[in-house]
Amino acid sequence: MGGAAVKWRLTLTEPEIGQEEIEAVTRVLQSKWLTMGAVVADFEQAFARKMQVRHAIAVNNCTAALHLAYVAAGVGPGDEVIVPDLTFVATASAARHTGAEVLLADVVSEHDLTVDPRSVESLITARTKAICVVHYAGFLCDMESILKLASHRGIMVIEDAAHAPFASKSLGGETKFAGAIGDIGCFSFFGNKNMTTGEGGMLTTNSDELAARMRLLRSHGMTTLTYERHKGHASGYDVLEPGFNYRMDEMHAAFGLAQLAKVDRMNERRREVTAWYREALVDNPRVVVPFLDRPLSESTCHIMPVLVDSPQEVRDRLKEAGVQTSKHYEPISWFTAYQGAASRTKEIADRLVTLPLGPSMTEEDVQLVAGLL
Ligand SMILES: Cc1ncc(COP(=O)(O)O)c(C=O)c1O
């Protein structure tokens, strides 16, 4: 990469990995059954149970999950998919890989960085096949409005829940989890996520039909898997349609099971850290803290975005003090490969800085960052 590595006093985020993960992965290695076996099945079942959905399908990352979701939703050439302008590029690129066109929707406001249902509505055409929402920073989108827009038009709703594993909200008197509200949920277990497996992802759905198609496509479109043949339950296979290799292996699933057991506690810690930030920054006239009117109990507090007038100056200043920052995100419309700017998003993204946030941060860490701001 070149250049000396910066020695951070406070990094943007850090995963919490203990002896449980090390032992779980070691047990898999010692078993010598390395992929698509009982541990992946256990991880899927445990995730589905906790998420209160009928199906969870483990994959090798969230980008693969998104691609499978779009394909299973029937998205293809000639179709349009609406995604937020303010998201990681994978939300859009996975749709583009189906041959569909991507339209970019605006955020609600500087106080709510989730996608604005009114902007989504303005982009709907006869060719709209799917809407993919992102529960930005771990705060749920206005799913009631999005579902209302989609349901009577026969549009699929995909939830990119990469930021929001086990964020929940009461909808219609029932507690619902992010990723279990629309047709398909997509999760990321990348190294910086609320629960991690290094690389990894999960699909969730209550539809038996969508689940069957995504399972099939995850592993080459094959009707039986190596493990079933190993167990003597099958001896051959057919290929029903050309698929992909988007499988998760047993080591990652073991890692994921250990993380799943502590994700609620880690999310709770993130809420605590976010509450300290809110308290320290709420009266700072130079900083806008988004989502202040949303209860933290409904969020997974994945990242800590704030808006400032001179973001580069702020980032340089924090870097000098050894504090790592980031930006979530450069809007998709900013990239050469995409067009169709959502104007409000651009103006807001120009002021975004992401502050450090992780389950191991202390109140002193937050005071240090707030002091610099
Ligand atoms: C909102 C969002 N969508 C999709 C992804 C892609 O996830 P993965 O790296 O697991 O493919 C990420 C990861 O950074 C993300 O933040």
mmCIF file of C-alpha atoms and ligand atoms in Angstrom:
data_model
loop_
_atom_site.group_PDB
_atom_site.id
_atom_site.type_symbol
_atom_site.label_atom_id
_atom_site.label_comp_id
_atom_site.label_asym_id
_atom_site.label_seq_id
_atom_site.Cartn_x
_atom_site.Cartn_y
_atom_site.Cartn_z
ATOM 1 C CA MET A 1 0.000 0.000 0.000
ATOM 2 C CA GLY A 2 3.010 2.360 0.532
ATOM 3 C CA GLY A 3 3.680 4.870 3.316
ATOM 4 C CA ALA A 4 4.005 4.310 7.031
ATOM 5 C CA ALA A 5 0.916 3.018 8.825
ATOM 6 C CA VAL A 6 -0.776 5.596 11.065
ATOM 7 C CA LYS A 7 -0.691 4.621 14.726
ATOM 8 C CA TRP A 8 -4.299 5.267 15.787
ATOM 9 C CA ARG A 9 -5.178 6.135 19.336
ATOM 10 C CA LEU A 10 -8.776 5.302 18.476
ATOM 11 C CA THR A 11 -9.700 3.231 15.419
ATOM 12 C CA LEU A 12 -12.975 3.577 13.532
ATOM 13 C CA THR A 13 -14.188 0.240 14.846
ATOM 14 C CA GLU A 14 -12.835 -3.025 16.169
ATOM 15 C CA PRO A 15 -14.466 -6.454 16.208
ATOM 16 C CA GLU A 16 -14.957 -8.260 19.509
ATOM 17 C CA ILE A 17 -13.398 -11.694 19.137
ATOM 18 C CA GLY A 18 -12.846 -14.027 22.067
ATOM 19 C CA GLN A 19 -11.838 -17.550 22.942
ATOM 20 C CA GLU A 20 -15.304 -18.795 21.847
ATOM 21 C CA GLU A 21 -14.648 -17.896 18.208
ATOM 22 C CA ILE A 22 -11.121 -19.357 18.282
ATOM 23 C CA GLU A 23 -12.347 -22.631 19.784
ATOM 24 C CA ALA A 24 -15.344 -22.894 17.445
ATOM 25 C CA VAL A 25 -13.196 -22.447 14.329
ATOM 26 C CA THR A 26 -10.550 -24.838 15.696
ATOM 27 C CA ARG A 27 -13.186 -27.545 16.268
ATOM 28 C CA VAL A 28 -14.227 -27.279 12.603
ATOM 29 C CA LEU A 29 -10.619 -27.549 11.416
ATOM 30 C CA GLN A 30 -10.116 -30.606 13.606
ATOM 31 C CA SER A 31 -13.287 -32.216 12.237
ATOM 32 C CA LYS A 32 -11.883 -31.976 8.685
ATOM 33 C CA TRP A 33 -15.367 -31.294 7.220
ATOM 34 C CA LEU A 34 -14.795 -27.806 5.913
ATOM 35 C CA THR A 35 -17.746 -26.631 3.862
ATOM 36 C CA MET A 36 -21.540 -26.849 3.516
ATOM 37 C CA GLY A 37 -22.020 -29.206 6.430
ATOM 38 C CA ALA A 38 -23.773 -29.325 9.779
ATOM 39 C CA VAL A 39 -22.261 -26.080 11.125
ATOM 40 C CA VAL A 40 -23.565 -23.967 8.211
ATOM 41 C CA ALA A 41 -26.989 -25.595 8.704
ATOM 42 C CA ASP A 42 -26.847 -24.834 12.466
ATOM 43 C CA PHE A 43 -25.878 -21.209 11.804
ATOM 44 C CA GLU A 44 -28.744 -20.805 9.347
ATOM 45 C CA GLN A 45 -31.265 -22.337 11.746
ATOM 46 C CA ALA A 46 -30.057 -20.271 14.702
ATOM 47 C CA PHE A 47 -30.148 -17.053 12.635
ATOM 48 C CA ALA A 48 -33.639 -17.810 11.293
ATOM 49 C CA ARG A 49 -34.948 -18.606 14.784
ATOM 50 C CA LYS A 50 -33.548 -15.404 16.274
ATOM 51 C CA MET A 51 -34.799 -13.328 13.324
ATOM 52 C CA GLN A 52 -38.221 -15.053 13.491
ATOM 53 C CA VAL A 53 -38.206 -15.925 9.788
ATOM 54 C CA ARG A 54 -38.877 -19.201 8.000
ATOM 55 C CA HIS A 55 -35.583 -19.291 6.081
ATOM 56 C CA ALA A 56 -32.002 -18.105 6.508
ATOM 57 C CA ILE A 57 -29.433 -18.943 3.815
ATOM 58 C CA ALA A 58 -25.738 -18.410 4.542
ATOM 59 C CA VAL A 59 -23.568 -16.946 1.772
ATOM 60 C CA ASN A 60 -19.995 -15.738 1.426
ATOM 61 C CA ASN A 61 -20.784 -11.995 1.677
ATOM 62 C CA CYS A 62 -23.648 -9.516 1.511
ATOM 63 C CA THR A 63 -22.876 -8.544 -2.088
ATOM 64 C CA ALA A 64 -23.565 -12.167 -3.073
ATOM 65 C CA ALA A 65 -26.718 -12.078 -0.921
ATOM 66 C CA LEU A 66 -27.919 -8.956 -2.734
ATOM 67 C CA HIS A 67 -27.177 -10.474 -6.139
ATOM 68 C CA LEU A 68 -29.082 -13.671 -5.274
ATOM 69 C CA ALA A 69 -31.953 -11.593 -3.893
ATOM 70 C CA TYR A 70 -32.247 -9.539 -7.081
ATOM 71 C CA VAL A 71 -32.047 -12.642 -9.290
ATOM 72 C CA ALA A 72 -34.634 -14.495 -7.177
ATOM 73 C CA ALA A 73 -36.874 -11.409 -7.302
ATOM 74 C CA GLY A 74 -36.862 -11.818 -11.070
ATOM 75 C CA VAL A 75 -34.815 -8.668 -11.774
ATOM 76 C CA GLY A 76 -33.166 -8.687 -15.194
ATOM 77 C CA PRO A 77 -32.466 -6.724 -18.379
ATOM 78 C CA GLY A 78 -35.122 -4.085 -19.101
ATOM 79 C CA ASP A 79 -36.090 -3.806 -15.418
ATOM 80 C CA GLU A 80 -35.463 -0.942 -13.028
ATOM 81 C CA VAL A 81 -34.395 -1.193 -9.398
ATOM 82 C CA ILE A 82 -34.648 1.715 -6.953
ATOM 83 C CA VAL A 83 -31.906 1.955 -4.317
ATOM 84 C CA PRO A 84 -30.839 4.785 -1.994
ATOM 85 C CA ASP A 85 -28.159 7.137 -3.288
ATOM 86 C CA LEU A 86 -26.617 7.024 0.195
ATOM 87 C CA THR A 87 -25.384 3.448 0.528
ATOM 88 C CA PHE A 88 -22.376 1.252 -0.074
ATOM 89 C CA VAL A 89 -21.950 0.669 -3.800
ATOM 90 C CA ALA A 90 -22.759 -3.064 -3.546
ATOM 91 C CA THR A 91 -26.471 -2.298 -3.070
ATOM 92 C CA ALA A 92 -26.445 -0.849 -6.582
ATOM 93 C CA SER A 93 -23.780 -2.950 -8.319
ATOM 94 C CA ALA A 94 -25.434 -6.252 -7.399
ATOM 95 C CA ALA A 95 -28.580 -4.990 -9.158
ATOM 96 C CA ARG A 96 -26.623 -3.818 -12.193
ATOM 97 C CA HIS A 97 -25.097 -7.301 -12.542
ATOM 98 C CA THR A 98 -28.560 -8.635 -13.391
ATOM 99 C CA GLY A 99 -28.675 -6.294 -16.400
ATOM 100 C CA ALA A 100 -31.197 -3.987 -14.734
ATOM 101 C CA GLU A 101 -30.970 -0.211 -14.500
ATOM 102 C CA VAL A 102 -30.498 1.414 -11.102
ATOM 103 C CA LEU A 103 -32.373 4.560 -10.027
ATOM 104 C CA LEU A 104 -31.148 6.509 -7.014
ATOM 105 C CA ALA A 105 -33.495 7.779 -4.310
ATOM 106 C CA ASP A 106 -32.865 10.635 -1.872
ATOM 107 C CA VAL A 107 -32.512 10.578 1.902
ATOM 108 C CA VAL A 108 -35.312 11.949 4.089
ATOM 109 C CA SER A 109 -33.273 14.843 5.588
ATOM 110 C CA GLU A 110 -30.090 15.630 7.472
ATOM 111 C CA HIS A 111 -31.847 14.328 10.582
ATOM 112 C CA ASP A 112 -32.894 11.034 8.969
ATOM 113 C CA LEU A 113 -30.429 9.494 6.540
ATOM 114 C CA THR A 114 -32.658 6.588 5.518
ATOM 115 C CA VAL A 115 -34.334 6.601 2.112
ATOM 116 C CA ASP A 116 -37.308 8.918 1.586
ATOM 117 C CA PRO A 117 -40.422 6.968 0.479
ATOM 118 C CA ARG A 118 -41.605 10.086 -1.435
ATOM 119 C CA SER A 119 -38.402 10.071 -3.460
ATOM 120 C CA VAL A 120 -38.816 6.327 -4.068
ATOM 121 C CA GLU A 121 -42.397 6.918 -5.239
ATOM 122 C CA SER A 122 -41.277 9.602 -7.690
ATOM 123 C CA LEU A 123 -38.922 7.071 -9.345
ATOM 124 C CA ILE A 124 -41.440 4.239 -9.775
ATOM 125 C CA THR A 125 -42.289 3.376 -13.386
ATOM 126 C CA ALA A 126 -43.949 0.435 -15.122
ATOM 127 C CA ARG A 127 -40.481 -1.137 -15.311
ATOM 128 C CA THR A 128 -39.753 -1.018 -11.554
ATOM 129 C CA LYS A 129 -39.153 -4.590 -10.456
ATOM 130 C CA ALA A 130 -37.648 -4.102 -7.004
ATOM 131 C CA ILE A 131 -36.953 -1.521 -4.325
ATOM 132 C CA CYS A 132 -33.915 -2.149 -2.159
ATOM 133 C CA VAL A 133 -33.863 -0.154 1.064
ATOM 134 C CA VAL A 134 -30.902 0.219 3.428
ATOM 135 C CA HIS A 135 -31.347 0.499 7.182
ATOM 136 C CA TYR A 136 -28.633 3.144 7.290
ATOM 137 C CA ALA A 137 -26.479 3.156 10.452
ATOM 138 C CA GLY A 138 -28.838 0.553 11.944
ATOM 139 C CA PHE A 139 -31.995 2.729 11.917
ATOM 140 C CA LEU A 140 -34.972 1.191 10.149
ATOM 141 C CA CYS A 141 -36.365 2.848 7.038
ATOM 142 C CA ASP A 142 -40.018 3.807 6.921
ATOM 143 C CA MET A 143 -40.980 0.263 5.967
ATOM 144 C CA GLU A 144 -44.732 0.823 6.282
ATOM 145 C CA SER A 145 -44.638 3.462 3.517
ATOM 146 C CA ILE A 146 -42.245 1.435 1.346
ATOM 147 C CA LEU A 147 -44.415 -1.700 1.622
ATOM 148 C CA LYS A 148 -47.513 0.345 0.812
ATOM 149 C CA LEU A 149 -45.842 1.701 -2.349
ATOM 150 C CA ALA A 150 -44.677 -1.737 -3.448
ATOM 151 C CA SER A 151 -47.424 -4.169 -2.552
ATOM 152 C CA HIS A 152 -50.254 -3.069 -4.856
ATOM 153 C CA ARG A 153 -47.836 -2.591 -7.763
ATOM 154 C CA GLY A 154 -46.299 -6.074 -7.409
ATOM 155 C CA ILE A 155 -42.836 -4.635 -6.700
ATOM 156 C CA MET A 156 -40.434 -6.751 -4.626
ATOM 157 C CA VAL A 157 -38.959 -5.182 -1.485
ATOM 158 C CA ILE A 158 -35.416 -6.190 -0.615
ATOM 159 C CA GLU A 159 -33.851 -5.003 2.626
ATOM 160 C CA ASP A 160 -30.122 -4.390 2.688
ATOM 161 C CA ALA A 161 -29.764 -4.973 6.428
ATOM 162 C CA ALA A 162 -25.948 -4.975 6.402
ATOM 163 C CA HIS A 163 -25.987 -2.336 9.170
ATOM 164 C CA ALA A 164 -28.883 -3.710 11.131
ATOM 165 C CA PRO A 165 -28.708 -7.303 12.380
ATOM 166 C CA PHE A 166 -31.480 -7.581 15.000
ATOM 167 C CA ALA A 167 -32.684 -3.993 14.838
ATOM 168 C CA SER A 168 -36.366 -4.293 15.621
ATOM 169 C CA LYS A 169 -39.487 -2.194 15.665
ATOM 170 C CA SER A 170 -43.132 -2.646 16.504
ATOM 171 C CA LEU A 171 -45.137 -2.702 13.255
ATOM 172 C CA GLY A 172 -48.875 -3.312 13.328
ATOM 173 C CA GLY A 173 -48.609 -4.413 16.954
ATOM 174 C CA GLU A 174 -45.912 -7.006 16.181
ATOM 175 C CA THR A 175 -42.171 -6.748 16.804
ATOM 176 C CA LYS A 176 -40.399 -7.104 13.465
ATOM 177 C CA PHE A 177 -36.712 -7.383 12.728
ATOM 178 C CA ALA A 178 -34.890 -5.497 9.970
ATOM 179 C CA GLY A 179 -34.510 -7.961 7.104
ATOM 180 C CA ALA A 180 -37.731 -9.782 7.982
ATOM 181 C CA ILE A 181 -40.191 -7.089 6.912
ATOM 182 C CA GLY A 182 -39.877 -6.979 3.110
ATOM 183 C CA ASP A 183 -39.623 -9.980 0.766
ATOM 184 C CA ILE A 184 -35.901 -10.702 1.287
ATOM 185 C CA GLY A 185 -33.298 -9.504 3.837
ATOM 186 C CA CYS A 186 -29.551 -9.338 3.134
ATOM 187 C CA PHE A 187 -26.921 -9.253 5.890
ATOM 188 C CA SER A 188 -23.162 -8.678 5.935
ATOM 189 C CA PHE A 189 -20.675 -10.230 8.344
ATOM 190 C CA PHE A 190 -17.725 -8.221 6.976
ATOM 191 C CA GLY A 191 -14.999 -7.424 9.521
ATOM 192 C CA ASN A 192 -16.434 -4.022 10.509
ATOM 193 C CA LYS A 193 -20.043 -5.165 10.962
ATOM 194 C CA ASN A 194 -22.042 -5.557 14.197
ATOM 195 C CA MET A 195 -21.460 -9.304 14.031
ATOM 196 C CA THR A 196 -18.640 -10.592 11.862
ATOM 197 C CA THR A 197 -17.208 -13.709 10.298
ATOM 198 C CA GLY A 198 -14.431 -11.815 8.468
ATOM 199 C CA GLU A 199 -16.267 -12.189 5.183
ATOM 200 C CA GLY A 200 -19.793 -13.591 5.203
ATOM 201 C CA GLY A 201 -23.448 -12.898 4.640
ATOM 202 C CA MET A 202 -26.982 -14.183 5.150
ATOM 203 C CA LEU A 203 -30.275 -14.073 3.282
ATOM 204 C CA THR A 204 -33.590 -14.181 5.110
ATOM 205 C CA THR A 205 -37.105 -14.681 3.763
ATOM 206 C CA ASN A 206 -40.496 -16.017 4.744
ATOM 207 C CA SER A 207 -41.159 -17.187 1.193
ATOM 208 C CA ASP A 208 -40.566 -20.917 0.604
ATOM 209 C CA GLU A 209 -40.375 -20.255 -3.128
ATOM 210 C CA LEU A 210 -37.749 -17.478 -2.933
ATOM 211 C CA ALA A 211 -35.734 -19.493 -0.400
ATOM 212 C CA ALA A 212 -35.677 -22.560 -2.644
ATOM 213 C CA ARG A 213 -34.497 -20.520 -5.635
ATOM 214 C CA MET A 214 -31.789 -18.708 -3.648
ATOM 215 C CA ARG A 215 -30.554 -22.004 -2.129
ATOM 216 C CA LEU A 216 -30.364 -23.562 -5.564
ATOM 217 C CA LEU A 217 -28.541 -20.608 -7.147
ATOM 218 C CA ARG A 218 -26.136 -20.286 -4.211
ATOM 219 C CA SER A 219 -24.522 -23.576 -5.187
ATOM 220 C CA HIS A 220 -24.364 -23.806 -9.009
ATOM 221 C CA GLY A 221 -28.066 -24.552 -9.441
ATOM 222 C CA MET A 222 -27.319 -28.122 -8.304
ATOM 223 C CA THR A 223 -30.118 -30.270 -6.918
ATOM 224 C CA THR A 224 -27.966 -32.022 -4.291
ATOM 225 C CA LEU A 225 -24.924 -30.905 -2.320
ATOM 226 C CA THR A 226 -21.620 -32.618 -1.506
ATOM 227 C CA TYR A 227 -22.643 -33.117 2.137
ATOM 228 C CA GLU A 228 -25.846 -34.940 1.195
ATOM 229 C CA ARG A 229 -23.850 -37.213 -1.072
ATOM 230 C CA HIS A 230 -21.274 -37.720 1.704
ATOM 231 C CA LYS A 231 -24.056 -38.741 4.090
ATOM 232 C CA GLY A 232 -25.327 -41.199 1.485
ATOM 233 C CA HIS A 233 -28.610 -39.314 1.063
ATOM 234 C CA ALA A 234 -27.948 -38.695 -2.620
ATOM 235 C CA SER A 235 -25.663 -40.073 -5.260
ATOM 236 C CA GLY A 236 -25.909 -37.643 -8.163
ATOM 237 C CA TYR A 237 -27.241 -34.255 -9.082
ATOM 238 C CA ASP A 238 -28.904 -32.286 -11.813
ATOM 239 C CA VAL A 239 -28.354 -28.591 -12.626
ATOM 240 C CA LEU A 240 -31.710 -26.848 -12.938
ATOM 241 C CA GLU A 241 -30.322 -23.460 -14.021
ATOM 242 C CA PRO A 242 -26.886 -21.835 -14.172
ATOM 243 C CA GLY A 243 -26.007 -20.714 -10.651
ATOM 244 C CA PHE A 244 -23.104 -19.302 -8.665
ATOM 245 C CA ASN A 245 -20.719 -20.395 -5.960
ATOM 246 C CA TYR A 246 -21.828 -18.067 -3.160
ATOM 247 C CA ARG A 247 -21.472 -20.676 -0.396
ATOM 248 C CA MET A 248 -20.281 -20.076 3.171
ATOM 249 C CA ASP A 249 -17.796 -22.559 4.647
ATOM 250 C CA GLU A 250 -17.901 -24.301 8.035
ATOM 251 C CA MET A 251 -15.171 -22.151 9.627
ATOM 252 C CA HIS A 252 -17.065 -18.953 8.885
ATOM 253 C CA ALA A 253 -20.326 -20.497 10.115
ATOM 254 C CA ALA A 254 -18.672 -21.563 13.404
ATOM 255 C CA PHE A 255 -17.326 -18.011 13.790
ATOM 256 C CA GLY A 256 -20.815 -16.683 13.036
ATOM 257 C CA LEU A 257 -22.520 -18.920 15.615
ATOM 258 C CA ALA A 258 -20.155 -17.625 18.303
ATOM 259 C CA GLN A 259 -20.860 -14.015 17.250
ATOM 260 C CA LEU A 260 -24.611 -14.645 17.115
ATOM 261 C CA ALA A 261 -24.518 -15.695 20.771
ATOM 262 C CA LYS A 262 -23.220 -12.259 21.750
ATOM 263 C CA VAL A 263 -24.642 -9.920 19.095
ATOM 264 C CA ASP A 264 -27.371 -8.609 21.436
ATOM 265 C CA ARG A 265 -24.804 -7.646 24.055
ATOM 266 C CA MET A 266 -22.530 -6.057 21.434
ATOM 267 C CA ASN A 267 -25.483 -4.106 19.999
ATOM 268 C CA GLU A 268 -26.389 -2.953 23.500
ATOM 269 C CA ARG A 269 -22.831 -1.686 24.025
ATOM 270 C CA ARG A 270 -23.031 0.219 20.715
ATOM 271 C CA ARG A 271 -26.265 1.850 21.926
ATOM 272 C CA GLU A 272 -24.549 2.879 25.132
ATOM 273 C CA VAL A 273 -21.631 4.449 23.215
ATOM 274 C CA THR A 274 -24.066 6.221 20.856
ATOM 275 C CA ALA A 275 -25.987 7.605 23.850
ATOM 276 C CA TRP A 276 -22.717 9.098 25.196
ATOM 277 C CA TYR A 277 -22.073 10.682 21.793
ATOM 278 C CA ARG A 278 -25.578 12.146 21.715
ATOM 279 C CA GLU A 279 -25.160 13.620 25.177
ATOM 280 C CA ALA A 280 -21.722 15.059 24.352
ATOM 281 C CA LEU A 281 -22.669 16.529 20.956
ATOM 282 C CA VAL A 282 -26.300 17.572 21.225
ATOM 283 C CA ASP A 283 -25.441 21.150 22.280
ATOM 284 C CA ASN A 284 -22.522 21.580 19.866
ATOM 285 C CA PRO A 285 -23.734 24.189 17.324
ATOM 286 C CA ARG A 286 -21.155 23.026 14.761
ATOM 287 C CA VAL A 287 -22.339 19.419 14.654
ATOM 288 C CA VAL A 288 -25.617 17.916 13.469
ATOM 289 C CA VAL A 289 -26.268 14.478 14.949
ATOM 290 C CA PRO A 290 -28.758 12.595 12.744
ATOM 291 C CA PHE A 291 -31.548 10.391 14.119
ATOM 292 C CA LEU A 292 -31.790 12.271 17.429
ATOM 293 C CA ASP A 293 -35.560 11.768 17.530
ATOM 294 C CA ARG A 294 -35.267 8.000 17.063
ATOM 295 C CA PRO A 295 -35.042 5.774 20.144
ATOM 296 C CA LEU A 296 -31.715 3.932 20.280
ATOM 297 C CA SER A 297 -33.589 0.819 21.405
ATOM 298 C CA GLU A 298 -34.769 0.439 17.778
ATOM 299 C CA SER A 299 -31.280 0.744 16.281
ATOM 300 C CA THR A 300 -28.186 -1.433 16.072
ATOM 301 C CA CYS A 301 -26.019 1.739 16.076
ATOM 302 C CA HIS A 302 -23.700 0.390 13.392
ATOM 303 C CA ILE A 303 -21.913 3.680 12.644
ATOM 304 C CA MET A 304 -21.809 7.183 14.129
ATOM 305 C CA PRO A 305 -22.319 9.675 11.279
ATOM 306 C CA VAL A 306 -22.397 13.411 11.998
ATOM 307 C CA LEU A 307 -22.697 16.465 9.729
ATOM 308 C CA VAL A 308 -20.219 19.327 9.939
ATOM 309 C CA ASP A 309 -19.496 22.335 7.719
ATOM 310 C CA SER A 310 -15.855 21.499 6.941
ATOM 311 C CA PRO A 311 -15.605 17.714 6.997
ATOM 312 C CA GLN A 312 -12.082 17.471 5.596
ATOM 313 C CA GLU A 313 -10.772 19.923 8.183
ATOM 314 C CA VAL A 314 -12.481 17.956 10.934
ATOM 315 C CA ARG A 315 -11.137 14.648 9.642
ATOM 316 C CA ASP A 316 -7.586 16.048 9.393
ATOM 317 C CA ARG A 317 -7.808 17.438 12.912
ATOM 318 C CA LEU A 318 -9.029 14.130 14.324
ATOM 319 C CA LYS A 319 -6.361 12.250 12.411
ATOM 320 C CA GLU A 320 -3.664 14.499 13.922
ATOM 321 C CA ALA A 321 -5.022 13.517 17.331
ATOM 322 C CA GLY A 322 -4.861 9.821 16.374
ATOM 323 C CA VAL A 323 -8.607 9.397 15.857
ATOM 324 C CA GLN A 324 -9.642 7.463 12.755
ATOM 325 C CA THR A 325 -12.725 8.643 10.866
ATOM 326 C CA SER A 326 -14.502 7.699 7.657
ATOM 327 C CA LYS A 327 -17.368 8.772 5.418
ATOM 328 C CA HIS A 328 -20.534 6.736 4.931
ATOM 329 C CA TYR A 329 -20.887 7.273 2.069
ATOM 330 C CA GLU A 330 -19.766 8.889 -1.092
ATOM 331 C CA PRO A 331 -23.212 8.818 -2.787
ATOM 332 C CA ILE A 332 -23.570 6.252 -5.571
ATOM 333 C CA SER A 333 -24.362 9.076 -8.018
ATOM 334 C CA TRP A 334 -20.873 10.500 -7.396
ATOM 335 C CA PHE A 335 -19.248 7.458 -9.044
ATOM 336 C CA THR A 336 -18.346 7.392 -12.742
ATOM 337 C CA ALA A 337 -20.267 4.135 -13.267
ATOM 338 C CA TYR A 338 -23.540 5.626 -11.984
ATOM 339 C CA GLN A 339 -25.668 8.654 -12.735
ATOM 340 C CA GLY A 340 -28.898 10.331 -11.728
ATOM 341 C CA ALA A 341 -27.971 12.352 -8.652
ATOM 342 C CA ALA A 342 -30.349 12.623 -5.760
ATOM 343 C CA SER A 343 -29.763 16.321 -4.968
ATOM 344 C CA ARG A 344 -30.546 16.377 -1.247
ATOM 345 C CA THR A 345 -28.267 13.399 -0.673
ATOM 346 C CA LYS A 346 -25.366 15.133 -2.390
ATOM 347 C CA GLU A 347 -25.656 18.262 -0.253
ATOM 348 C CA ILE A 348 -25.865 16.179 2.938
ATOM 349 C CA ALA A 349 -23.095 13.727 1.982
ATOM 350 C CA ASP A 350 -20.742 16.679 1.408
ATOM 351 C CA ARG A 351 -20.947 17.341 5.173
ATOM 352 C CA LEU A 352 -20.696 13.759 6.468
ATOM 353 C CA VAL A 353 -18.024 12.425 8.796
ATOM 354 C CA THR A 354 -18.218 9.024 10.490
ATOM 355 C CA LEU A 355 -16.821 8.961 14.032
ATOM 356 C CA PRO A 356 -15.350 5.885 15.759
ATOM 357 C CA LEU A 357 -17.920 3.460 17.177
ATOM 358 C CA GLY A 358 -17.528 -0.055 18.480
ATOM 359 C CA PRO A 359 -18.543 -2.258 21.392
ATOM 360 C CA SER A 360 -15.246 -1.793 23.226
ATOM 361 C CA MET A 361 -15.292 2.027 23.302
ATOM 362 C CA THR A 362 -15.381 3.806 26.642
ATOM 363 C CA GLU A 363 -17.013 7.049 27.736
ATOM 364 C CA GLU A 364 -13.516 8.599 27.875
ATOM 365 C CA ASP A 365 -13.005 7.704 24.200
ATOM 366 C CA VAL A 366 -16.259 9.468 23.328
ATOM 367 C CA GLN A 367 -15.254 12.518 25.401
ATOM 368 C CA LEU A 368 -11.951 12.663 23.530
ATOM 369 C CA VAL A 369 -13.693 12.732 20.129
ATOM 370 C CA ALA A 370 -16.396 15.145 21.285
ATOM 371 C CA GLY A 371 -13.730 17.460 22.708
ATOM 372 C CA LEU A 372 -11.927 17.568 19.367
ATOM 373 C CA LEU A 373 -15.193 18.405 17.599
HETATM 374 C C1 LIG B 1 -25.066 -1.130 3.233
HETATM 375 C C2 LIG B 1 -24.141 -2.203 2.761
HETATM 376 N N1 LIG B 1 -24.547 -3.026 1.782
HETATM 377 C C3 LIG B 1 -23.763 -4.011 1.318
HETATM 378 C C4 LIG B 1 -22.497 -4.213 1.813
HETATM 379 C C5 LIG B 1 -21.642 -5.287 1.221
HETATM 380 O O1 LIG B 1 -21.327 -6.260 2.179
HETATM 381 P P1 LIG B 1 -20.168 -7.325 1.915
HETATM 382 O O2 LIG B 1 -18.869 -6.650 2.150
HETATM 383 O O3 LIG B 1 -20.447 -8.383 2.953
HETATM 384 O O4 LIG B 1 -20.310 -7.852 0.534
HETATM 385 C C6 LIG B 1 -22.035 -3.400 2.848
HETATM 386 C C7 LIG B 1 -20.696 -3.617 3.417
HETATM 387 O O5 LIG B 1 -19.907 -2.762 3.670
HETATM 388 C C8 LIG B 1 -22.867 -2.359 3.334
HETATM 389 O O6 LIG B 1 -22.458 -1.526 4.308
#
